[in-house]
């Protein structure tokens, strides 16, 4: 009832506001938009990317919830499931969910990636952030390869992001599988949100990280679950979608995210390589944020020395994606 009262107080048309933010980022139409009760006051409008299609954003808790896990007390904090890769973006997204008042459960995947470093990093991040739970699920996407992240015979890209070309580090179906499993856990736990660390500014062009993909998946999630059919399905939440990598680093620092414990490098050495695309994007942002001490040991000391690759310029519109550098 409390949630329904809050929903009524917010008025109508929030779904349309969400769609405007998704399509236009900083475009007009923000006047009079109301934030939801769990959005942190300090969040920028572009951080409030609550991808929702089908039912109203705050549809209330009407419907039979027998068989769905519920908190012991109605006063318990709401639950969010955070997909935790071990990288900077997913760690920052999880910390933002905590700041917004959620009890966060981390979910990581052993999908046959080239190394264990990111899974080890995910465990460290979960411990430092004191997540309520942390699960690691084995899904062997390396069984059929198709990516330089799962097939050791393929070289890792080091020449930088090429416009209009999806790099070899794209893993076929990875996010589709991860989000589906995350939604399963979310419905079983009665979670309100599935937190994703995807980013649409400093990107690698992956098709399963783009805004239109996430919007379509939200529609599918609402149709494919009992909770969604009843009007209270889990919401895909991508708070970093329109932030630059530098802004993500700045927020990570503000939130106390253990950046040094995260792992973004495509290689699995004892230290980040500093030359793969993921390292270069991350190191450039760390330098821009005034924290070169957190850069890869092999990273250049200057921002962008002559001849060095630079991350793509920030874009406010158009399809883009990130692999959680």
C-alpha atoms as one frame of an Amber mdcrd trajectory, in Angstrom:
protein
   0.000   0.000   0.000   2.818   2.380   0.806   4.321   1.793  -2.617   0.938
   2.325  -4.306   0.470   5.638  -2.472   3.904   6.783  -3.581   3.123   5.650
  -7.116  -0.100   7.679  -7.180   1.681  10.732  -5.755   4.172  10.630  -8.571
   1.417  10.891 -11.163   1.260   9.499 -14.637   3.556   9.517 -17.617   6.757
   8.262 -15.994   7.148   5.582 -18.634   7.227   8.250 -21.317   9.785  10.228
 -19.338  11.970   7.140 -19.105  11.760   6.636 -22.851  12.700  10.293 -23.485
  15.765   9.933 -21.286  16.717   6.729 -23.097  16.386   8.272 -26.552  17.636
  11.769 -25.913  19.897  11.735 -22.880  20.200  15.422 -22.048  17.426  16.469
 -24.459  14.377  18.472 -23.409  11.281  17.190 -21.678  12.769  17.021 -18.183
  10.635  19.767 -16.676   8.259  18.239 -14.171   9.774  14.761 -14.394   9.620
  13.027 -11.060  12.343  10.770  -9.740  11.396   7.467  -8.199  11.653   6.982
  -4.489  14.883   5.000  -4.656  16.797   7.379  -6.913  19.524   9.200  -5.044
  19.007  12.972  -5.020  22.453  13.651  -6.352  22.046  11.556  -9.488  22.161
  13.386 -12.799  19.203  12.991 -15.125  21.303  10.898 -17.463  22.085   8.535
 -14.593  18.370   7.923 -14.132  18.105   5.573 -17.062  15.369   3.303 -15.827
  14.617   1.155 -18.835  10.982   0.252 -18.730   8.530  -0.828 -21.383   5.081
  -2.365 -21.154   3.732  -1.774 -17.643   3.863   1.516 -15.743   7.176   2.227
 -14.011   5.655   2.098 -10.540   2.827  -0.340 -11.062   2.342  -1.183  -7.420
   2.466  -4.613  -5.827  -0.995  -5.797  -6.866  -1.242  -9.483  -7.623  -0.651
 -12.815  -5.996   2.963 -13.125  -4.850   2.741 -16.614  -3.407   5.840 -18.590
  -4.248   7.961 -15.445  -4.665  10.599 -14.791  -2.000   9.756 -11.768   0.158
  11.645  -9.924   2.907  10.748 -10.910   6.447   9.593  -7.371   7.155   7.767
  -4.915   4.929  10.189  -2.326   6.297  13.184  -4.213   4.898  15.137  -2.373
   2.182  14.234  -3.205  -1.408  16.439  -5.719  -3.191  18.537  -5.246  -6.313
  20.551  -7.830  -8.224  23.818  -6.419  -9.587  25.650  -8.178 -12.406  29.210
  -8.017 -11.115  31.937  -8.689 -13.679  34.874  -7.565 -11.559  35.347  -4.443
 -13.686  35.091  -0.774 -12.751  31.683  -0.089 -14.296  29.756  -2.927 -12.675
  31.339  -2.174  -9.279  30.312   1.479  -9.558  26.773   0.551 -10.591  26.478
  -1.777  -7.580  27.698   0.990  -5.258  25.141   3.400  -6.740  22.393   0.877
  -6.021  23.561   0.648  -2.417  23.579   4.424  -2.133  20.018   4.483  -3.494
  18.931   2.331  -0.569  18.965  -1.158  -2.028  20.066  -4.391  -0.445  22.371
  -5.532  -3.237  22.985  -9.126  -4.244  25.942  -9.642  -6.589  25.847 -12.107
  -9.476  28.974 -13.086 -11.410  29.555 -15.560 -14.229  32.281 -18.058 -14.933
  31.622 -18.218 -18.665  34.910 -19.722 -19.812  36.768 -16.422 -20.061  40.514
 -16.437 -20.747  41.489 -15.982 -17.103  40.187 -15.958 -13.528  41.352 -12.481
 -12.633  38.005 -10.758 -13.132  36.175 -13.380 -11.049  38.716 -12.910  -8.275
  38.183  -9.159  -8.573  34.410  -9.589  -8.378  34.787 -11.502  -5.121  37.028
  -8.746  -3.712  34.588  -6.017  -4.743  31.654  -7.901  -3.212  33.567  -8.194
   0.059  34.645  -4.546   0.190  31.163  -3.258  -0.679  29.699  -5.747   1.806
  27.073  -7.013  -0.584  24.272  -8.980   1.033  25.106 -12.033  -1.102  27.425
 -12.886  -3.965  26.771 -15.761  -6.346  28.978 -17.076  -9.152  27.271 -19.162
 -11.820  29.101 -21.355 -14.354  27.907 -20.951 -17.953  30.438 -22.314 -20.447
  30.182 -19.957 -23.425  33.717 -21.001 -24.383  32.390 -24.391 -25.489  31.744
 -22.973 -28.945  34.155 -20.002 -28.891  33.475 -17.151 -31.287  35.339 -14.519
 -29.237  38.926 -13.643 -28.401  37.832 -13.542 -24.747  36.916 -17.240 -24.801
  39.201 -18.604 -27.527  42.898 -18.405 -26.701  43.836 -19.043 -30.322  42.487
 -15.600 -31.260  44.633 -12.503 -30.591  43.378  -9.777 -28.291  42.823  -6.413
 -30.010  45.300  -3.645 -29.172  44.722  -1.152 -31.986  41.781   0.697 -30.448
  38.071   0.848 -31.138  37.212   1.089 -34.825  34.022   2.973 -35.659  31.308
   0.749 -37.107  33.171  -2.474 -36.380  32.340  -4.899 -33.579  35.635  -6.128
 -32.076  36.685  -9.733 -31.610  36.145  -9.394 -27.838  32.388  -9.512 -28.391
  31.108 -12.770 -26.855  28.059 -14.097 -28.752  24.965 -14.000 -26.565  26.826
 -13.127 -23.359  24.579 -10.385 -22.033  21.440 -12.133 -23.235  22.393 -15.148
 -21.119  23.561 -13.070 -18.144  20.505 -10.831 -18.011  18.155 -13.807 -18.344
  19.791 -15.565 -15.404  19.859 -12.301 -13.455  16.134 -11.871 -14.016  15.547
 -15.412 -12.772  17.374 -14.654  -9.522  15.620 -11.281  -9.278  12.156 -12.784
  -9.545  13.002 -15.547  -7.067  14.241 -12.957  -4.562  11.521 -10.396  -5.232
  14.102  -7.853  -6.436  12.920  -4.540  -7.866  15.950  -3.908 -10.066  18.581
  -5.699 -12.098  21.616  -3.403 -12.054  23.765  -3.298 -15.202  27.119  -1.543
 -15.633  26.680  -0.852 -19.351  27.925   2.466 -20.716  27.099   4.242 -23.992
  29.951   6.753 -24.257  33.350   5.066 -24.006  32.392   1.912 -25.806  33.449
  -1.104 -27.829  30.380  -1.379 -30.055  28.930  -4.571 -28.578  25.362  -5.112
 -29.845  24.124  -6.516 -26.534  24.991  -3.393 -24.537  23.148  -0.787 -26.602
  20.097   1.167 -25.406  17.714  -0.343 -27.983  18.768  -3.833 -26.908  18.140
  -3.053 -23.246  14.771  -1.502 -23.998  13.703  -4.544 -25.990  14.923  -6.866
 -23.227  12.826  -4.944 -20.693   9.761  -5.643 -22.813  10.715  -9.324 -22.962
  11.293  -9.432 -19.203   7.832  -8.017 -18.551   6.256 -10.630 -20.812   8.350
 -13.618 -19.728   7.892 -13.511 -15.950   4.977 -13.905 -13.606   5.979 -10.748
 -11.755   6.066  -8.829 -15.030   2.641 -10.058 -16.074   1.302  -8.960 -12.684
   2.698  -5.473 -13.194   5.591  -5.527 -10.728   8.395  -7.097 -12.719  12.082
  -6.404 -12.237  13.355  -3.215 -13.867  16.600  -3.164 -15.825  18.627  -0.266
 -14.414  21.661   1.095 -16.256  22.751   4.127 -14.178  26.017   4.684 -16.099
  24.509   4.590 -19.562  25.234   8.207 -20.535  28.292   8.892 -18.375  31.768
   9.286 -19.760  34.424   6.957 -18.409  35.958   9.883 -16.525  32.620  10.580
 -14.831  32.382   6.927 -13.856  35.831   7.093 -12.272  34.873  10.264 -10.399
  31.721   8.649  -9.033  33.635   5.495  -8.118  36.060   7.609  -6.110  33.203
   9.444  -4.399  31.451   6.191  -3.516  34.572   4.511  -2.188  34.636   1.818
  -4.851  37.902  -0.142  -4.535  39.174   0.760  -8.006  42.517  -0.895  -7.369
  40.729  -4.166  -6.673  38.762  -4.166  -9.918  40.071  -5.832 -13.066  39.437
  -4.548 -16.587  42.345  -5.998 -18.563  41.578  -8.541 -21.270  44.805 -10.358
 -20.410  45.250 -12.463 -17.318  48.765 -11.568 -16.254  49.927 -10.655 -12.786
  49.340  -6.985 -13.674  47.103  -5.228 -16.236  48.814  -5.072 -19.616  48.123
  -1.372 -20.225  47.877  -1.886 -23.999  44.600  -3.711 -24.668  41.587  -1.591
 -25.581  39.985  -2.019 -22.164  43.136  -0.928 -20.305  43.583   2.110 -22.548
  40.029   3.372 -22.029  40.289   2.893 -18.269  43.778   4.387 -17.902  42.870
   7.469 -19.949  39.881   8.088 -17.657  41.960   7.615 -14.510  44.480  10.179
 -15.741  41.714  12.600 -16.664  40.221  12.172 -13.184  43.574  13.014 -11.585
  44.401   9.500 -10.411  47.291   8.299 -12.569  48.477   6.306  -9.568  45.637
   3.864 -10.269  46.616   3.333 -13.909  48.043   0.096 -15.229  51.774  -0.179
 -14.410  52.517  -0.423 -18.136  50.330   2.574 -19.064  52.027   5.692 -20.554
  52.598   8.457 -18.020  51.270  11.249 -20.236  47.616  11.559 -21.149  47.843
  10.737 -24.841  51.416  10.741 -26.165  51.873  11.235 -29.898  51.013   8.086
 -31.777  49.033   6.646 -28.882  45.424   5.611 -29.334  42.792   7.723 -27.557
  39.326   6.613 -26.446  36.404   7.665 -28.646  34.966  11.126 -28.075  31.878
  11.369 -25.901  28.598  11.047 -27.800  25.205  12.040 -26.493  23.172  10.022
 -28.969  23.389   6.958 -31.182  23.915   3.256 -30.463  26.946   2.432 -28.397
  28.064   0.010 -25.730  30.706  -1.017 -23.254  32.308  -4.187 -21.991  32.767
  -2.835 -18.474  36.399  -1.583 -18.718
